[in-house]
């Protein structure tokens, strides 16, 4: 029911070849469930499911999926590190981090590492599909807290990094409004621009963030790993 | 007896042999006199008449234009007495810094070597009508110099004539041999300069001793009146019966100061052949190593009523040995006490320790023998010099110098050290406990996440998969949907629990992020716009679990109140850090309330305030009807102090 509703909203996606999804998840049961769930959407197909980060780095580039769903807690190579590697190999592929826990700190680290979005594992299938389509469209999801962390991250780096890693005035303006709890729509109204423009600005912000903090994110994750549940 | 310095008089730059002879005669006489008097005199406490304060009779202190060491000054003054008026009484007083000889009409009347003493002489007989010449030869050894003089002549017709030291005196600048005999001043002679006024410091206001000026006589002869000669209180040269080279002789002597007396002045003179160390009441007060000179100590400040012990540790290098000593004490009531070196002294064994601390002599101590009289060769006839030792002050032992105080301080410090170590140990233990607790919390968080969390997630996923594979019209579907939704709720709650338990989230930044997310999520379905005003650079400063939890509860309650009662359309959450304080403000644009009317308990305000108090913070609610409501929380961030205080409070 949900799937058909979504399909009717996105006729373009439905008419094209199904979206190729790759899955990286270490728990077999969860992996199986995800695979079946994704395959249950008519416009998505799970082309590959890997159990470890090492396997993912080896296999996923060969299948070239459109979206990668990445569990953040993986044995040995973490989801964060795996994201960094895969983003280098497949810059066009969208990577969505899956977490069981709503932890902004982890999420921000994943975003810095190169992830294009994140999803809670308990997300409803309908929301999951919508979010995946959002990511494919380039509409990076960003909460007020993530926006605030992004601003902080750029301000901290402003002293040391080169100009290319700096936010433009408009970008910063959008981020500040986001951090104050305004939605994309409200921001668009306030700045008298279109929602798409806001999204495109945010996409640029993410690109800059990836460029400037990828490796750093891995290091930071490793450092904090001891205290992670 | 080895000499180093020649006798000072023979060093005088202008002193011719002739004068020296005359002077030597006087000196020899004095020494002879000393011998006689010391033989006759025993240590006594004798009352003497208090002389009339002589200062009014004295003139200024006069000297030459310039002052230098080893300087000889010759002062000359002529007086003319009326031929008809008979002199009935004439007394003079004189002294000089440091030494002098006085001449009247070319005849030496005597001299003095102690500028603190004042020398007096009755000259009625000598002052016949006509011209008389007064001459003073004074020698300055070092430092300040000066000569002071006074002569009071009473005539038969009750007229009084006073002659004082002033600028009328002339300084003899020519090399005249018999200058003291000249009855007319030469033109080259300049006026003496006044260098100090009588009784004005640094000069004395009252002489130490008033001494009779020794009348001139043939060398070695005995003076007519023994009591009229200065003795300097010196006794005999004494030593142990057995004399040897490299011998140490610890002399010991005790005396009593009467309980009701106060010492006004006290002078202690001594010397030893070859060296000595002087102790008074167990304290070393001086040393000397020149047997030809006298060492003069002002010990007035060191003497108090009671038993006093003097110890002289004398050392003989070789050949003759001896120690000579004199103590002169004047009490405030004018009584004088004096004693010298004699057979009343005791000699402790050379190897005895702490002799100066003995209050009574030990039984075995020997009695000294008199080895020589003052002024009799081979020892000096007159000391070459009087060394005026620096004035002695009593050792003031402050309370912090007392043993009891120092021991107390040490004990206190020791106690403090032990207490500090104990505290440190406790803190370390506490820290360890804290670390263990954090580890345990992390473990619990991990367990919940890995086990319950992932299984629940699996459950939800499984449910969703089953749901997606069911027929669209299946009646089980809504129920399955409900189960999944319920499980999602559980997971959401678990997220919050995990956030609270996870020690990695014990930071201000995480707290801020969490509270903001909470507010946004909570307000989303209510239609109230959530505005966030948060410091851009919220530090990762530690925020304790109790603080974090209580703050979150407080904010939740406040937001809940807003949603329930305010009817607001916008809620602003502000989080700022000011120094070591965290300010949280929840403000809405709702209908507000009258603070005086509202039942605080119903709004949970009492609860909020209590919660904040527990954290050492405060809570303030500001509201007016129609003007929204503002709730402010201020909490301290200094975790360590709070923890320490809490720990102390627990003890």
PDB file of C-alpha atoms in Angstrom, chain B residues 132-262:
ATOM      1  CA  UNK B 132      96.542  80.570  82.504  1.00  0.00           C
ATOM      2  CA  UNK B 133      96.778  78.382  79.442  1.00  0.00           C
ATOM      3  CA  UNK B 134      94.570  75.369  78.918  1.00  0.00           C
ATOM      4  CA  UNK B 135      95.753  72.831  76.356  1.00  0.00           C
ATOM      5  CA  UNK B 136      94.199  69.583  75.271  1.00  0.00           C
ATOM      6  CA  UNK B 137      95.866  67.119  73.025  1.00  0.00           C
ATOM      7  CA  UNK B 138      93.229  64.776  71.570  1.00  0.00           C
ATOM      8  CA  UNK B 139      93.554  61.818  69.319  1.00  0.00           C
ATOM      9  CA  UNK B 140      90.840  60.414  67.134  1.00  0.00           C
ATOM     10  CA  UNK B 141      91.308  56.764  66.242  1.00  0.00           C
ATOM     11  CA  UNK B 142      88.439  56.363  63.840  1.00  0.00           C
ATOM     12  CA  UNK B 143      84.912  57.430  63.013  1.00  0.00           C
ATOM     13  CA  UNK B 144      83.603  60.505  64.862  1.00  0.00           C
ATOM     14  CA  UNK B 145      85.880  62.873  66.746  1.00  0.00           C
ATOM     15  CA  UNK B 146      85.402  65.605  69.285  1.00  0.00           C
ATOM     16  CA  UNK B 147      86.583  67.166  72.531  1.00  0.00           C
ATOM     17  CA  UNK B 148      84.375  68.633  75.185  1.00  0.00           C
ATOM     18  CA  UNK B 149      85.476  70.769  78.115  1.00  0.00           C
ATOM     19  CA  UNK B 150      83.998  72.719  80.972  1.00  0.00           C
ATOM     20  CA  UNK B 151      85.575  74.799  83.764  1.00  0.00           C
ATOM     21  CA  UNK B 152      83.667  76.523  86.500  1.00  0.00           C
ATOM     22  CA  UNK B 153      85.478  79.026  88.639  1.00  0.00           C
ATOM     23  CA  UNK B 154      83.933  80.579  91.698  1.00  0.00           C
ATOM     24  CA  UNK B 155      85.483  83.676  93.175  1.00  0.00           C
ATOM     25  CA  UNK B 156      85.493  85.047  96.654  1.00  0.00           C
ATOM     26  CA  UNK B 157      83.032  87.771  95.674  1.00  0.00           C
ATOM     27  CA  UNK B 158      80.654  85.040  94.517  1.00  0.00           C
ATOM     28  CA  UNK B 159      81.266  85.801  90.897  1.00  0.00           C
ATOM     29  CA  UNK B 160      81.320  82.783  88.634  1.00  0.00           C
ATOM     30  CA  UNK B 161      83.371  82.311  85.504  1.00  0.00           C
ATOM     31  CA  UNK B 162      82.703  79.505  83.091  1.00  0.00           C
ATOM     32  CA  UNK B 163      85.072  78.346  80.384  1.00  0.00           C
ATOM     33  CA  UNK B 164      83.646  75.889  77.897  1.00  0.00           C
ATOM     34  CA  UNK B 165      84.781  74.181  74.750  1.00  0.00           C
ATOM     35  CA  UNK B 166      83.712  76.434  71.895  1.00  0.00           C
ATOM     36  CA  UNK B 167      85.082  78.244  68.874  1.00  0.00           C
ATOM     37  CA  UNK B 168      87.139  80.526  71.136  1.00  0.00           C
ATOM     38  CA  UNK B 169      89.548  77.644  71.463  1.00  0.00           C
ATOM     39  CA  UNK B 170      92.346  77.647  68.959  1.00  0.00           C
ATOM     40  CA  UNK B 171      93.669  74.760  66.957  1.00  0.00           C
ATOM     41  CA  UNK B 172      97.435  74.587  67.057  1.00  0.00           C
ATOM     42  CA  UNK B 173      98.604  74.318  63.484  1.00  0.00           C
ATOM     43  CA  UNK B 174     102.280  75.119  63.911  1.00  0.00           C
ATOM     44  CA  UNK B 175     105.067  72.755  64.793  1.00  0.00           C
ATOM     45  CA  UNK B 176     105.909  74.498  68.058  1.00  0.00           C
ATOM     46  CA  UNK B 177     107.550  72.108  70.412  1.00  0.00           C
ATOM     47  CA  UNK B 178     106.227  73.541  73.644  1.00  0.00           C
ATOM     48  CA  UNK B 179     102.913  74.757  72.279  1.00  0.00           C
ATOM     49  CA  UNK B 180     101.171  73.941  75.522  1.00  0.00           C
ATOM     50  CA  UNK B 181     103.431  76.451  77.242  1.00  0.00           C
ATOM     51  CA  UNK B 182     102.775  79.339  74.890  1.00  0.00           C
ATOM     52  CA  UNK B 183     100.841  82.076  76.590  1.00  0.00           C
ATOM     53  CA  UNK B 184      99.946  83.829  73.363  1.00  0.00           C
ATOM     54  CA  UNK B 185      98.200  82.246  70.448  1.00  0.00           C
ATOM     55  CA  UNK B 186     100.023  82.391  67.161  1.00  0.00           C
ATOM     56  CA  UNK B 187      98.290  84.125  64.322  1.00  0.00           C
ATOM     57  CA  UNK B 188      98.260  80.997  62.144  1.00  0.00           C
ATOM     58  CA  UNK B 189      96.182  79.096  64.650  1.00  0.00           C
ATOM     59  CA  UNK B 190      92.608  78.751  63.535  1.00  0.00           C
ATOM     60  CA  UNK B 191      89.478  78.589  65.584  1.00  0.00           C
ATOM     61  CA  UNK B 192      88.164  75.204  66.577  1.00  0.00           C
ATOM     62  CA  UNK B 193      84.995  74.084  64.898  1.00  0.00           C
ATOM     63  CA  UNK B 194      81.901  73.014  66.790  1.00  0.00           C
ATOM     64  CA  UNK B 195      81.093  69.492  65.558  1.00  0.00           C
ATOM     65  CA  UNK B 196      78.346  68.573  67.990  1.00  0.00           C
ATOM     66  CA  UNK B 197      76.358  69.913  70.881  1.00  0.00           C
ATOM     67  CA  UNK B 198      76.548  68.559  74.348  1.00  0.00           C
ATOM     68  CA  UNK B 199      74.035  65.813  75.035  1.00  0.00           C
ATOM     69  CA  UNK B 200      72.901  65.557  71.427  1.00  0.00           C
ATOM     70  CA  UNK B 201      73.169  62.097  69.879  1.00  0.00           C
ATOM     71  CA  UNK B 202      75.272  60.456  68.627  1.00  0.00           C
ATOM     72  CA  UNK B 203      77.175  61.853  71.578  1.00  0.00           C
ATOM     73  CA  UNK B 204      76.167  60.860  75.043  1.00  0.00           C
ATOM     74  CA  UNK B 205      73.703  62.814  77.108  1.00  0.00           C
ATOM     75  CA  UNK B 206      75.153  61.504  80.319  1.00  0.00           C
ATOM     76  CA  UNK B 207      78.675  60.196  80.713  1.00  0.00           C
ATOM     77  CA  UNK B 208      79.123  56.516  81.357  1.00  0.00           C
ATOM     78  CA  UNK B 209      81.366  57.139  84.326  1.00  0.00           C
ATOM     79  CA  UNK B 210      82.624  60.221  85.991  1.00  0.00           C
ATOM     80  CA  UNK B 211      86.233  59.568  86.588  1.00  0.00           C
ATOM     81  CA  UNK B 212      88.774  61.577  88.500  1.00  0.00           C
ATOM     82  CA  UNK B 213      91.473  62.892  86.244  1.00  0.00           C
ATOM     83  CA  UNK B 214      94.679  61.434  87.500  1.00  0.00           C
ATOM     84  CA  UNK B 215      96.974  64.076  88.865  1.00  0.00           C
ATOM     85  CA  UNK B 216     100.427  64.118  87.292  1.00  0.00           C
ATOM     86  CA  UNK B 217     103.123  62.513  89.243  1.00  0.00           C
ATOM     87  CA  UNK B 218     106.417  60.762  88.844  1.00  0.00           C
ATOM     88  CA  UNK B 219     106.216  57.537  86.887  1.00  0.00           C
ATOM     89  CA  UNK B 220     105.379  54.588  89.081  1.00  0.00           C
ATOM     90  CA  UNK B 221     104.818  56.688  92.138  1.00  0.00           C
ATOM     91  CA  UNK B 222     101.806  56.291  94.338  1.00  0.00           C
ATOM     92  CA  UNK B 223      99.133  58.924  94.220  1.00  0.00           C
ATOM     93  CA  UNK B 224      98.262  60.707  97.364  1.00  0.00           C
ATOM     94  CA  UNK B 225      94.615  59.757  97.277  1.00  0.00           C
ATOM     95  CA  UNK B 226      93.998  56.243  95.935  1.00  0.00           C
ATOM     96  CA  UNK B 227      90.240  56.720  95.490  1.00  0.00           C
ATOM     97  CA  UNK B 228      90.725  59.582  93.067  1.00  0.00           C
ATOM     98  CA  UNK B 229      92.175  57.534  90.228  1.00  0.00           C
ATOM     99  CA  UNK B 230      90.266  55.618  87.526  1.00  0.00           C
ATOM    100  CA  UNK B 231      90.700  51.896  87.670  1.00  0.00           C
ATOM    101  CA  UNK B 232      88.410  50.973  84.819  1.00  0.00           C
ATOM    102  CA  UNK B 233      87.220  48.375  87.349  1.00  0.00           C
ATOM    103  CA  UNK B 234      89.968  46.130  86.091  1.00  0.00           C
ATOM    104  CA  UNK B 235      91.185  43.340  88.318  1.00  0.00           C
ATOM    105  CA  UNK B 236      94.431  41.440  88.122  1.00  0.00           C
ATOM    106  CA  UNK B 237      95.857  39.322  85.392  1.00  0.00           C
ATOM    107  CA  UNK B 238      94.727  35.837  86.353  1.00  0.00           C
ATOM    108  CA  UNK B 239      95.413  32.430  84.913  1.00  0.00           C
ATOM    109  CA  UNK B 240      95.483  28.768  85.851  1.00  0.00           C
ATOM    110  CA  UNK B 241      98.227  27.656  88.213  1.00  0.00           C
ATOM    111  CA  UNK B 242      99.850  25.692  85.453  1.00  0.00           C
ATOM    112  CA  UNK B 243     100.733  27.802  82.412  1.00  0.00           C
ATOM    113  CA  UNK B 244     101.537  26.173  79.100  1.00  0.00           C
ATOM    114  CA  UNK B 245     101.568  26.923  75.395  1.00  0.00           C
ATOM    115  CA  UNK B 246      98.414  26.245  73.441  1.00  0.00           C
ATOM    116  CA  UNK B 247      96.463  26.319  76.668  1.00  0.00           C
ATOM    117  CA  UNK B 248      92.730  26.857  76.921  1.00  0.00           C
ATOM    118  CA  UNK B 249      91.456  28.393  80.123  1.00  0.00           C
ATOM    119  CA  UNK B 250      87.674  28.644  80.549  1.00  0.00           C
ATOM    120  CA  UNK B 251      87.111  31.276  83.248  1.00  0.00           C
ATOM    121  CA  UNK B 252      83.772  31.286  84.985  1.00  0.00           C
ATOM    122  CA  UNK B 253      82.171  33.847  87.266  1.00  0.00           C
ATOM    123  CA  UNK B 254      78.617  34.410  88.476  1.00  0.00           C
ATOM    124  CA  UNK B 255      77.093  37.455  90.121  1.00  0.00           C
ATOM    125  CA  UNK B 256      73.670  38.550  91.216  1.00  0.00           C
ATOM    126  CA  UNK B 257      71.701  41.593  90.150  1.00  0.00           C
ATOM    127  CA  UNK B 258      69.387  42.480  93.041  1.00  0.00           C
ATOM    128  CA  UNK B 259      65.768  41.751  92.162  1.00  0.00           C
ATOM    129  CA  UNK B 260      64.437  45.288  92.637  1.00  0.00           C
ATOM    130  CA  UNK B 261      67.154  47.053  90.662  1.00  0.00           C
ATOM    131  CA  UNK B 262      67.321  48.171  87.100  1.00  0.00           C
TER     132      UNK B 262
END
